[in-house]
Coordinates of N, CA, C and O and ligand atoms in Angstrom, one line a residue:
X1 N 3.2 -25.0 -9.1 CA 1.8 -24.7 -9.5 C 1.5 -25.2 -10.9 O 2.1 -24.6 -11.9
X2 N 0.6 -26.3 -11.2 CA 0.1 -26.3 -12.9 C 0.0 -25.6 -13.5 O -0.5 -24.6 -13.0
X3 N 0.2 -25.5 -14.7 CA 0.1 -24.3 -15.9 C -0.7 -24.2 -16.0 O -0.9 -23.0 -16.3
X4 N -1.8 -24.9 -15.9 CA -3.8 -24.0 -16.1 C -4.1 -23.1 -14.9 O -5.0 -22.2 -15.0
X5 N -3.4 -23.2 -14.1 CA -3.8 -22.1 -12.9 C -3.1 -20.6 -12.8 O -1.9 -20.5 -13.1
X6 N -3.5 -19.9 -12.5 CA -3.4 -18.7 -12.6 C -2.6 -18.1 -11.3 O -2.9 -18.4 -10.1
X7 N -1.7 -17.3 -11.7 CA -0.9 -16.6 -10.6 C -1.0 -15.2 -10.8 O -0.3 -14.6 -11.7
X8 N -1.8 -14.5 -10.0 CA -1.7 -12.7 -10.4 C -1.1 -12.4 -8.8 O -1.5 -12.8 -7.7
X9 N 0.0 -11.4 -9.3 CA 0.5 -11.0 -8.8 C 0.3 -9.3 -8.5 O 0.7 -8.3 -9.1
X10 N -0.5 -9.5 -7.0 CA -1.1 -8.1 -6.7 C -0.3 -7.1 -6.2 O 0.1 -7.1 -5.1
X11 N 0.1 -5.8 -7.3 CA 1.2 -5.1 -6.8 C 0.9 -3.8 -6.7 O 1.6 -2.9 -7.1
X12 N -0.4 -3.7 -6.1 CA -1.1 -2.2 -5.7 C 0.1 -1.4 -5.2 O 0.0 -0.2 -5.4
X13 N 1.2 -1.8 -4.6 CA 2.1 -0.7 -3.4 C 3.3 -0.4 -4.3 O 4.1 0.5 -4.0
X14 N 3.4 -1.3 -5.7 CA 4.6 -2.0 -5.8 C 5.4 -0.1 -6.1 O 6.6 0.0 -5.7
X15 N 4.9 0.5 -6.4 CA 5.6 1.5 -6.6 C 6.7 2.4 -5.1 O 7.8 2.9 -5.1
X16 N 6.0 2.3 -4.3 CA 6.5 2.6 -2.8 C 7.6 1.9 -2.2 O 8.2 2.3 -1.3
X17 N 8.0 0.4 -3.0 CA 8.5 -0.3 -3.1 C 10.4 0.4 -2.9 O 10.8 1.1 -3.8
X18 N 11.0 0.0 -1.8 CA 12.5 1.0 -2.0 C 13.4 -0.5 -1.7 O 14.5 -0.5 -2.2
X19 N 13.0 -1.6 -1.1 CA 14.0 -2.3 -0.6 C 14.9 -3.0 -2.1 O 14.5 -2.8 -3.3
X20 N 15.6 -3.6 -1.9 CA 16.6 -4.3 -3.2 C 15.9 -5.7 -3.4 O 15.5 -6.0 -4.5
X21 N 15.7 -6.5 -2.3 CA 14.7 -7.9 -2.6 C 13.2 -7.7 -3.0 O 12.5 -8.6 -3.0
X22 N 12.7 -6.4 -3.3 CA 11.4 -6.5 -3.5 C 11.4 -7.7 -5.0 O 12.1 -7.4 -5.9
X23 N 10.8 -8.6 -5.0 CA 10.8 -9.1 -6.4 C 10.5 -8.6 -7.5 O 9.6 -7.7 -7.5
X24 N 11.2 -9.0 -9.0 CA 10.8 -8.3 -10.1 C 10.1 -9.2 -10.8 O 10.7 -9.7 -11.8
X25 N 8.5 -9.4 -10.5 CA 7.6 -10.3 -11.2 C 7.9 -9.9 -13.0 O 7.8 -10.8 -13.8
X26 N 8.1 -8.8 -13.3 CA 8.4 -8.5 -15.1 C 9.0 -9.2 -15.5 O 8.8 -9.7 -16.6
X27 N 10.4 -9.5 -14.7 CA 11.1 -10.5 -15.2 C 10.5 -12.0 -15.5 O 10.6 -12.5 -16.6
X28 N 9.8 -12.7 -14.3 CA 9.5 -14.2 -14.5 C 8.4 -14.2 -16.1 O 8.3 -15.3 -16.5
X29 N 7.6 -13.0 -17.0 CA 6.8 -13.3 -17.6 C 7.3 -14.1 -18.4 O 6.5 -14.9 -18.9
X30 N 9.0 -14.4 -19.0 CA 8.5 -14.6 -20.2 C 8.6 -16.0 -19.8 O 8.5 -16.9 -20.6
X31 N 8.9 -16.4 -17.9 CA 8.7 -18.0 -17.8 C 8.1 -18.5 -17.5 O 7.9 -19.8 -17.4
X32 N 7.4 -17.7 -17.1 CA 5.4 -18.4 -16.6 C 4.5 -17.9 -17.4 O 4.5 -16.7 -17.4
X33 N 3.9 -18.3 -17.9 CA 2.7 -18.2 -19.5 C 1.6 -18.2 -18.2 O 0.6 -17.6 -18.5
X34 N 1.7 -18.7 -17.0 CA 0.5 -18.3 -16.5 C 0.3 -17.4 -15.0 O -0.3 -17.6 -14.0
X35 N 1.2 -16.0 -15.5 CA 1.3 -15.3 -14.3 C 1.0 -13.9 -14.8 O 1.3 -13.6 -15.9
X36 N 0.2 -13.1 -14.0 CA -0.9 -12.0 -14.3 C -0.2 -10.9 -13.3 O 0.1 -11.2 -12.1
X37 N 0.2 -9.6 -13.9 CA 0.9 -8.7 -12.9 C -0.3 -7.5 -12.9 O -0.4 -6.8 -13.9
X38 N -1.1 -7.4 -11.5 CA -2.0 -6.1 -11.6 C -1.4 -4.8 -11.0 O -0.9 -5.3 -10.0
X39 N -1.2 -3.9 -11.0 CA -1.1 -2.4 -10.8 C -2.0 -1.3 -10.8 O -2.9 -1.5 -11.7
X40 N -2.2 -0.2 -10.1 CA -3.0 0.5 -9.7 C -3.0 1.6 -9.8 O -1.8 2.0 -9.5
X41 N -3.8 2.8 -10.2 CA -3.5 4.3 -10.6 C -4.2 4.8 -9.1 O -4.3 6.0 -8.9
X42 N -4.6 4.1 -8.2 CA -5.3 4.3 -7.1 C -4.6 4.8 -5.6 O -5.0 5.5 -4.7
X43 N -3.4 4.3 -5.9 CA -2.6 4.3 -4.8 C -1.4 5.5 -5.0 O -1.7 6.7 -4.9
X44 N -0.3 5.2 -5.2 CA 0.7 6.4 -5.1 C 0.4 7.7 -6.0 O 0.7 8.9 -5.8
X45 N -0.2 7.0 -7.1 CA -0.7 7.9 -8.4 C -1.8 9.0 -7.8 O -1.9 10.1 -8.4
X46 N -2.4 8.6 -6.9 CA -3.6 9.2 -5.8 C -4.9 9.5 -6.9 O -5.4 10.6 -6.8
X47 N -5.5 8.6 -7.8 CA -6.4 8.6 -8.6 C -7.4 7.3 -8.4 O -8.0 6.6 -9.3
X48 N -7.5 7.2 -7.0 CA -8.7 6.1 -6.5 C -9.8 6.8 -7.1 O -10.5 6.1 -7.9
X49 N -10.0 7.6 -6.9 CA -11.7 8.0 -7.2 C -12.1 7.9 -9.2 O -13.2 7.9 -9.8
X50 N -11.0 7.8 -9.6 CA -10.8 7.7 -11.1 C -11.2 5.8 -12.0 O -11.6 5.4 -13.1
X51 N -10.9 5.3 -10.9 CA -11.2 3.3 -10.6 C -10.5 3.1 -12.5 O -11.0 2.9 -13.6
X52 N -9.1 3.5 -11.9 CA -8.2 2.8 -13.2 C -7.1 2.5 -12.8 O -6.4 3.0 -11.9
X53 N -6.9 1.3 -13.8 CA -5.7 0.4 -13.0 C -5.2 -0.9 -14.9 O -5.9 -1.3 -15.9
X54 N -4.0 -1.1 -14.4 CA -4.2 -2.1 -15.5 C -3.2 -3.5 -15.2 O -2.5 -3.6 -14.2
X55 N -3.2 -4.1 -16.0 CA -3.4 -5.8 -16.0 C -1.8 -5.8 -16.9 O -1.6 -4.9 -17.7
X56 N -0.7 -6.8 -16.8 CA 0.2 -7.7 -17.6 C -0.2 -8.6 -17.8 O -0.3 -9.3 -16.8
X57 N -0.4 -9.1 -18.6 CA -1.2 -10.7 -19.1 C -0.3 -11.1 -20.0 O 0.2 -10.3 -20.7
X58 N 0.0 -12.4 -20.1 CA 0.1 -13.4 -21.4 C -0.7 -13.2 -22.7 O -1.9 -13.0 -22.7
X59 N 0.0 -13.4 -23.5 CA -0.6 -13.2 -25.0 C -1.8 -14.0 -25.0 O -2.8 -13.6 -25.6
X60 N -1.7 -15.2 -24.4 CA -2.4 -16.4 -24.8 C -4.0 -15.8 -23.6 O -5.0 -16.4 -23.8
X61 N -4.1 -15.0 -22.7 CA -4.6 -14.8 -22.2 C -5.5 -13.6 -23.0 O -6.6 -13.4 -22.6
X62 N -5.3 -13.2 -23.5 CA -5.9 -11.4 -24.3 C -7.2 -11.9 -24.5 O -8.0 -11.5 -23.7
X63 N -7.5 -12.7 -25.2 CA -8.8 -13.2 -25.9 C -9.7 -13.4 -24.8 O -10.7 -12.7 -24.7
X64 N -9.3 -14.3 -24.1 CA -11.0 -15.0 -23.1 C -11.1 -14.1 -22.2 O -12.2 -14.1 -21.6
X65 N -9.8 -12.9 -21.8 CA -10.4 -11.8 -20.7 C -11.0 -10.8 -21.7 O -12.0 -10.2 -21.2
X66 N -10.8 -10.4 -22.6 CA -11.9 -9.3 -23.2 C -13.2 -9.9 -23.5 O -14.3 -9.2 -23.7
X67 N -13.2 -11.4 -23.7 CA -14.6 -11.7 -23.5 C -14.9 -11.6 -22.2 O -15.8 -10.8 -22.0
X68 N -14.6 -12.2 -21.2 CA -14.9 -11.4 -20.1 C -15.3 -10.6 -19.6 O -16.4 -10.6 -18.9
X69 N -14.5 -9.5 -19.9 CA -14.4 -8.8 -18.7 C -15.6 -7.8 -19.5 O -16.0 -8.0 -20.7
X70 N -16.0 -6.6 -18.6 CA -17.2 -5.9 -18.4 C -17.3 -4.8 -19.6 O -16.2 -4.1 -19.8
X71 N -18.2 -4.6 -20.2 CA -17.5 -3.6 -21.5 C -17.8 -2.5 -20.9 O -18.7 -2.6 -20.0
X72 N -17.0 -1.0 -21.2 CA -17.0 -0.1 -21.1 C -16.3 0.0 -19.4 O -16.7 0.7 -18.5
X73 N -15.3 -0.7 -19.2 CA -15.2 -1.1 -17.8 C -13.9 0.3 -17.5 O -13.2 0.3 -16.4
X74 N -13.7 1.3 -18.5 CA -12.8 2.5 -17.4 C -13.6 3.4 -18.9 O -14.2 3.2 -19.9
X75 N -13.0 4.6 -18.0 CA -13.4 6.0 -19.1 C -12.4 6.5 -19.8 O -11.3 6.0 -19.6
X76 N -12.5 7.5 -20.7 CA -11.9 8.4 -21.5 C -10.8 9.2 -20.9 O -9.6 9.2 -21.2
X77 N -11.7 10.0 -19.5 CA -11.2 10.6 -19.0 C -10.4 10.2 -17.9 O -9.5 10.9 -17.5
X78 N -10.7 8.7 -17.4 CA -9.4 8.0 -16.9 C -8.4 7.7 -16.8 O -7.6 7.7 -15.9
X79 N -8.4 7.3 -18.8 CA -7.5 6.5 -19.4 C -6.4 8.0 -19.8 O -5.2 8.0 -20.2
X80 N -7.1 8.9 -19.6 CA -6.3 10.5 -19.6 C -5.2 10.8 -18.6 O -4.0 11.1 -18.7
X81 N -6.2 10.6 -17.6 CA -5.5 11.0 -16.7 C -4.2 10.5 -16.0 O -3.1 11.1 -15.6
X82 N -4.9 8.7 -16.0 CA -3.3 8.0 -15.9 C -2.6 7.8 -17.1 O -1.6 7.2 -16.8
X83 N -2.7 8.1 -18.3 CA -1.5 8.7 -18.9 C -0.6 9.8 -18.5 O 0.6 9.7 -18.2
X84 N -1.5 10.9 -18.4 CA -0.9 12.2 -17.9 C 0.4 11.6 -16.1 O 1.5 11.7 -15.7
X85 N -0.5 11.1 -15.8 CA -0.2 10.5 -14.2 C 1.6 9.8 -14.9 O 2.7 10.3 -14.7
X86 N 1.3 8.9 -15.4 CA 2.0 8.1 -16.0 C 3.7 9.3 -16.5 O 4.9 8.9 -16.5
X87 N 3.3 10.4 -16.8 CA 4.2 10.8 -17.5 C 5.0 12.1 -16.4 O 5.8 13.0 -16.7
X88 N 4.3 11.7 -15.2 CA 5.0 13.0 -14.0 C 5.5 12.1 -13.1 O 5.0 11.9 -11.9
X89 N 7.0 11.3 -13.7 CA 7.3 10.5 -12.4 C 8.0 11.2 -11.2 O 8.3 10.8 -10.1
X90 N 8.4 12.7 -12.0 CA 9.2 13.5 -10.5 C 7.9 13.3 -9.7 O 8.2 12.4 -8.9
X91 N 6.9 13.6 -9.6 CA 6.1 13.3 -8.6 C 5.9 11.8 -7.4 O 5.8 11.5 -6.3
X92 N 6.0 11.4 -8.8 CA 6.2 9.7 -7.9 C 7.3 9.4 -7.2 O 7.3 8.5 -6.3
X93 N 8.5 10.1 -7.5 CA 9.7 10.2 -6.8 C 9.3 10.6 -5.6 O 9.1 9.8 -4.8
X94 N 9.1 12.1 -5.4 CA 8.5 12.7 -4.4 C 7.8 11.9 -3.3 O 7.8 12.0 -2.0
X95 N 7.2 11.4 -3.9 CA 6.5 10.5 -3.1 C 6.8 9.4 -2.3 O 6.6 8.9 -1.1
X96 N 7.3 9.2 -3.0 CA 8.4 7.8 -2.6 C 9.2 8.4 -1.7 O 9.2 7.7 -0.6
X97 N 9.9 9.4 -1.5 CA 10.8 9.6 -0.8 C 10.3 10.0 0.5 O 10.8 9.7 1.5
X98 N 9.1 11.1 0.3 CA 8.1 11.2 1.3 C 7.8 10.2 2.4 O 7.8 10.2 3.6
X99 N 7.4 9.1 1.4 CA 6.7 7.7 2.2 C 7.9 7.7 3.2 O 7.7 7.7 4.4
X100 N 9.3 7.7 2.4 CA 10.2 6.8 3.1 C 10.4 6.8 4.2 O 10.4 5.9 5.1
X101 N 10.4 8.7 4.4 CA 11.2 9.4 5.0 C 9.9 9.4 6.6 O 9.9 9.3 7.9
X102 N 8.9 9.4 5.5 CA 7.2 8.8 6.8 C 7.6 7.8 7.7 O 7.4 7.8 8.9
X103 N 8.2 6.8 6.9 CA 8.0 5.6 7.8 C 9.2 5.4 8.4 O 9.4 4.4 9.2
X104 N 10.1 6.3 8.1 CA 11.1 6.4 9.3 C 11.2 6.9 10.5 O 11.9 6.7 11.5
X105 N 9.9 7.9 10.3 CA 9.6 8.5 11.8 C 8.8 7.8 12.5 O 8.9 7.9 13.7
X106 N 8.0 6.9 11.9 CA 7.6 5.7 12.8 C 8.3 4.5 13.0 O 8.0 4.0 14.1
X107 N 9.5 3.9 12.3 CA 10.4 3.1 12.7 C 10.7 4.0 13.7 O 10.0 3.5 14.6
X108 N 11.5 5.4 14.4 CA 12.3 6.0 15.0 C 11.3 5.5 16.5 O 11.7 4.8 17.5
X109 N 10.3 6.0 16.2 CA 9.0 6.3 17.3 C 9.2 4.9 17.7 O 10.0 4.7 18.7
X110 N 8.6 3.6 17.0 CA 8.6 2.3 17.6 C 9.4 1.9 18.1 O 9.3 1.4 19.2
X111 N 10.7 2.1 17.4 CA 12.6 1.2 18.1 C 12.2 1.9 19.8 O 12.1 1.3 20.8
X112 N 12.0 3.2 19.6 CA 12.2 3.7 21.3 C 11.6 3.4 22.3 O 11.8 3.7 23.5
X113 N 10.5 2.6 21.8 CA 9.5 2.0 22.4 C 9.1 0.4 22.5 O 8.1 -0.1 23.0
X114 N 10.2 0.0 22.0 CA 10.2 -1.3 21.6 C 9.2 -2.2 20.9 O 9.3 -3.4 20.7
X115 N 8.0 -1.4 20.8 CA 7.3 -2.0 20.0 C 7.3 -3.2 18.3 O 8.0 -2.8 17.4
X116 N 6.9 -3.9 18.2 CA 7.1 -4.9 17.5 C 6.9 -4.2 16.0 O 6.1 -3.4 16.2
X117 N 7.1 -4.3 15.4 CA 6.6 -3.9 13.7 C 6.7 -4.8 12.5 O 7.4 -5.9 12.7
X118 N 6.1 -4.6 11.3 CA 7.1 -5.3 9.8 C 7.6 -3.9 9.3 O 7.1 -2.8 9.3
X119 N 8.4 -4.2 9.0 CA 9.2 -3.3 7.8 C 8.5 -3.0 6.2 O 8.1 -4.0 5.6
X120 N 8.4 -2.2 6.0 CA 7.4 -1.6 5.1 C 7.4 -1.4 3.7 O 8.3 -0.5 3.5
X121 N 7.0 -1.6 3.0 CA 7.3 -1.5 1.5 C 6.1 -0.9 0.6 O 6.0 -0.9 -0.6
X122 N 5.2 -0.2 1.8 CA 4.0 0.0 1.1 C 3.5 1.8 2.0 O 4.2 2.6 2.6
X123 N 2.7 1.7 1.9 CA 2.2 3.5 2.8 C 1.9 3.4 3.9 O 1.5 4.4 4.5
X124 N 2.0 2.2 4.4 CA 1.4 1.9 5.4 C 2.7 1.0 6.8 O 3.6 0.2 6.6
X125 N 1.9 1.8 8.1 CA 2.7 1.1 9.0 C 2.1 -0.1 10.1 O 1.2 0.3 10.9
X126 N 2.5 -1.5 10.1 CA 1.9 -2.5 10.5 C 2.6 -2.8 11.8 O 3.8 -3.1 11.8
X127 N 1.8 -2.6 13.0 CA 2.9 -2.5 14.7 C 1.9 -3.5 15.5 O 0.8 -4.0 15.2
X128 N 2.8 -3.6 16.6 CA 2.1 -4.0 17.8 C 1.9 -3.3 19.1 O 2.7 -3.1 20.0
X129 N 0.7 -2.9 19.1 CA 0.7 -1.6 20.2 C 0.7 -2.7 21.8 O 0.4 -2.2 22.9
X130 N 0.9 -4.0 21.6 CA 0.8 -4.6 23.5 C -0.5 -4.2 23.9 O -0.6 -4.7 25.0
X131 N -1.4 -3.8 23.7 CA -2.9 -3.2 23.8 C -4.2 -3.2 23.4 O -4.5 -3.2 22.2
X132 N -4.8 -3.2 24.1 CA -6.6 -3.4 22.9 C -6.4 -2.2 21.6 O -6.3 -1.0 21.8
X133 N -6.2 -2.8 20.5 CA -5.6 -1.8 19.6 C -7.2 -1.1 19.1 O -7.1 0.0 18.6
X134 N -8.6 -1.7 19.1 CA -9.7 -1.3 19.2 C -10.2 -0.2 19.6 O -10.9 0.5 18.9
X135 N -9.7 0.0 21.4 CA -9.5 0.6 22.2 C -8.8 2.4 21.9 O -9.2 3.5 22.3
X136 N -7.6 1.8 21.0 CA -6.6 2.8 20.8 C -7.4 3.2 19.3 O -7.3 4.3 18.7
X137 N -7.9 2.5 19.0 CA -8.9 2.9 17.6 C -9.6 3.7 17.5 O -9.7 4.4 16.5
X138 N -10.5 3.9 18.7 CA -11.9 4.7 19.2 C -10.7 5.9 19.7 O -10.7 6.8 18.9
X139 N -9.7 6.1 20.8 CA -9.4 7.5 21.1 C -8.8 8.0 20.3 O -8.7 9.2 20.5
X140 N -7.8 7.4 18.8 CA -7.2 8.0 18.3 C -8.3 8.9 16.8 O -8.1 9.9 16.1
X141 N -9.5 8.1 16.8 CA -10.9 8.5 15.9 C -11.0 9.9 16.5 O -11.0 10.9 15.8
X142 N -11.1 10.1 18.3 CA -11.7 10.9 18.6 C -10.5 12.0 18.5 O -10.9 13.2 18.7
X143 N -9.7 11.9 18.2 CA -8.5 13.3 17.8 C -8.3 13.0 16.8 O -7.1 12.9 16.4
X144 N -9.0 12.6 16.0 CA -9.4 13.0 14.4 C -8.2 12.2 13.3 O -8.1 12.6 12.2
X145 N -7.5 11.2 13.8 CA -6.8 9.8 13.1 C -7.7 8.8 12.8 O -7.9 8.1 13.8
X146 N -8.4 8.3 11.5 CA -9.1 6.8 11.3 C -8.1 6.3 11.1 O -7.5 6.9 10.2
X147 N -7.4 5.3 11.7 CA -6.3 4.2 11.5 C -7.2 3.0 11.3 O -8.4 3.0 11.4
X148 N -6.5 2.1 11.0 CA -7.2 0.4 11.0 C -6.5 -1.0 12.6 O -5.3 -1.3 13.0
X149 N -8.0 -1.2 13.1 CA -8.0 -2.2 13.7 C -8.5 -3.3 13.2 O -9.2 -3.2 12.3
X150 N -8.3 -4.6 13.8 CA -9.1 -5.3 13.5 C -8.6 -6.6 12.6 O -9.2 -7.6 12.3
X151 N -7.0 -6.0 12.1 CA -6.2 -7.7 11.3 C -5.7 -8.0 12.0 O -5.3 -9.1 11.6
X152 N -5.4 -7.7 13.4 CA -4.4 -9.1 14.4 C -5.1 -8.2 15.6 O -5.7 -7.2 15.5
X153 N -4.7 -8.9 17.0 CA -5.6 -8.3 17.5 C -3.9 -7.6 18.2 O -2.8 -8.1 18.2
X154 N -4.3 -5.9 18.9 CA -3.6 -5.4 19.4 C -2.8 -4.7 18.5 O -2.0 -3.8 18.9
X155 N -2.9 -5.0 17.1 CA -2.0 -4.5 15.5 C -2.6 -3.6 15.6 O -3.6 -3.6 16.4
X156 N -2.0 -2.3 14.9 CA -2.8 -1.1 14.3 C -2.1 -1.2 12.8 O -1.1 -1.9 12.7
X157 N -2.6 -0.7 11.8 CA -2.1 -0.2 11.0 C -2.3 1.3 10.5 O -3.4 1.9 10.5
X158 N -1.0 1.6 10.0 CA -1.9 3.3 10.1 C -1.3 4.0 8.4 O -0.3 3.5 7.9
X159 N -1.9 5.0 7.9 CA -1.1 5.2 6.9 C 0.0 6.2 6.9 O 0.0 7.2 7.6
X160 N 0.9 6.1 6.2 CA 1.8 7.4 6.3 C 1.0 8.7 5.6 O 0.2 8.5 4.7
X161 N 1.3 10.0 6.2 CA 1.2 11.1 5.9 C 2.1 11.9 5.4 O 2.9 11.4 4.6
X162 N 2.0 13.4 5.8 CA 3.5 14.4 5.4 C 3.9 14.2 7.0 O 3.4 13.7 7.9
X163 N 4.9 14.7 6.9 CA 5.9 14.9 7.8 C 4.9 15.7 9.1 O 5.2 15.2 10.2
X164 N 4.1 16.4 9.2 CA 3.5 16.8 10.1 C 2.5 16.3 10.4 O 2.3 16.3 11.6
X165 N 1.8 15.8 9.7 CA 0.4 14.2 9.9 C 1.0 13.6 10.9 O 0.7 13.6 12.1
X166 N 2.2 12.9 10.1 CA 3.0 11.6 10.9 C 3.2 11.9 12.6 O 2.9 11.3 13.6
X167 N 3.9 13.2 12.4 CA 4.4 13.6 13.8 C 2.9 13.9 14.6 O 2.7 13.2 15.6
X168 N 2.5 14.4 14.4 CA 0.8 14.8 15.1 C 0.0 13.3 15.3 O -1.1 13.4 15.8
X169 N 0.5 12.0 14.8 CA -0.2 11.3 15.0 C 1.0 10.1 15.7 O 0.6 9.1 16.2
X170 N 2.1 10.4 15.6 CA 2.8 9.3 16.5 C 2.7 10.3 17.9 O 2.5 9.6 18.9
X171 N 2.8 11.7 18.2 CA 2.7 12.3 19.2 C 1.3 12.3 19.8 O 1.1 12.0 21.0
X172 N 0.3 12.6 19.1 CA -0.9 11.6 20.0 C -1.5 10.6 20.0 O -2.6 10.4 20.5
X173 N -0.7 9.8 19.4 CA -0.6 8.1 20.2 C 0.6 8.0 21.5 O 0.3 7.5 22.7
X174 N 1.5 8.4 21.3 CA 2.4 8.1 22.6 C 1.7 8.5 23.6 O 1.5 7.7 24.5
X175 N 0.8 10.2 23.7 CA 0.1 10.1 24.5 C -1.2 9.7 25.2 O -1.2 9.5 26.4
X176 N -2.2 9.5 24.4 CA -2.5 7.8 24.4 C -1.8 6.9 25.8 O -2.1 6.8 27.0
X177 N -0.9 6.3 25.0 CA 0.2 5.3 25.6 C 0.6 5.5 26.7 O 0.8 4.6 27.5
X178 N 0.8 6.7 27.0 CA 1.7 7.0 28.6 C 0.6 7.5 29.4 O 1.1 8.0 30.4
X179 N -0.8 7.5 29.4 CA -1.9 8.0 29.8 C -2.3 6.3 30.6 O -3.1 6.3 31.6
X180 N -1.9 5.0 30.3 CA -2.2 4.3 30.9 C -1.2 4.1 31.7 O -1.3 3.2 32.6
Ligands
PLP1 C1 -5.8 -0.6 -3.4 C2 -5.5 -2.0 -3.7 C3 -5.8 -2.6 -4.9 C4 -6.4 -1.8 -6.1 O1 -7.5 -1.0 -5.8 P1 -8.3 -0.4 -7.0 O2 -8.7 1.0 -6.5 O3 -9.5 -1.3 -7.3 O4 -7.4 -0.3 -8.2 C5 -5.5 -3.9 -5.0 N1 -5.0 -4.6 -4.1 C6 -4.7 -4.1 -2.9 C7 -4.0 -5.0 -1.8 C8 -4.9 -2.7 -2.6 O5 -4.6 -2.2 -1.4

């Protein structure tokens, strides 16, 4: 990639992150002068509604994005919060382990069913239901799961929950599933 072009590297999940190959973009900064690492207080931090998040930049870069970028573009009470956020990582532990332990009960559910999957590094579980996943979109809405259709066709993706979400929602998808 030429050095005038920009590489940001979007790591909204990166926290959820457990495998050993996850990459450590912190490391490449000090060899690419033009690589941008974004992160998010939105996601594991659970401070979406707060819309703060922050940037790794290059030195050489500080100048033309504060001209840029939008003034007054986070709050007081934001910049509070994910500090505060910032300083309770037993919580983020928690979380993480939570996720893990989430998306094991959907690995467990899928292997037995042979359904296709990716392996997960984020909150989220990406499968192949063999089915109008649209279809399974609309009955699983109507027992009160919004999952996402609509990025491959037949894909669902769904988010991890607590341990009883998860189970209440891989148990009324199987049934669902054995209903046809
Ligand atoms: C959530 C998310 C973000 C960041 O969202 P903000 O709420 O705007 O901080 C960025 N990229 C991806 C892929 C996301 O899922």
């Amino acid at each position: 990639m030429p050095k005038d072009v920009l590489i940001i590297s979007d790591e909204a999940y990166f926290e959820y992150a457990t495998t050993a190959e996850y990459p450590d973009t912190f490391a490449l900064l000090d060899q690419f002068p033009n690589l941008i690492i974004m992160r998010t207080f939105s996601k594991i931090y659970g401070l979406a509604g707060l819309r703060i998040g922050y940037a790794i930049i290059p030195d050489a870069l500080k100048e033309p994005l504060n001209i840029v970028r939008l003034p007054f573009n986070t709050s007081s009470v934001a910049q509070s919060a994910a500090t505060a956020a910032l300083a309770d990582q037993a919580f983020i532990e928690k979380c993480v382990t939570a996720n893990t332990e989430g998306l094991k009960q959907w690995y467990d559910f899928l292997d037995a069913r042979g359904l296709a999957y990716y392996k997960s590094d984020a909150n989220f579980i990406f499968f192949d239901t063999e089915r109008d996943a649209t279809d399974l979109f609309n009955q699983l809405l109507q027992k009160g799961f919004i999952v996402r259709a609509g990025l491959k066709p037949n894909w669902l993706r769904i988010t991890i929950g607590s341990n009883k979400e998860n189970q209440d929602c891989i148990q009324t998808l199987a049934s669902i599933l054995d209903n046809k």
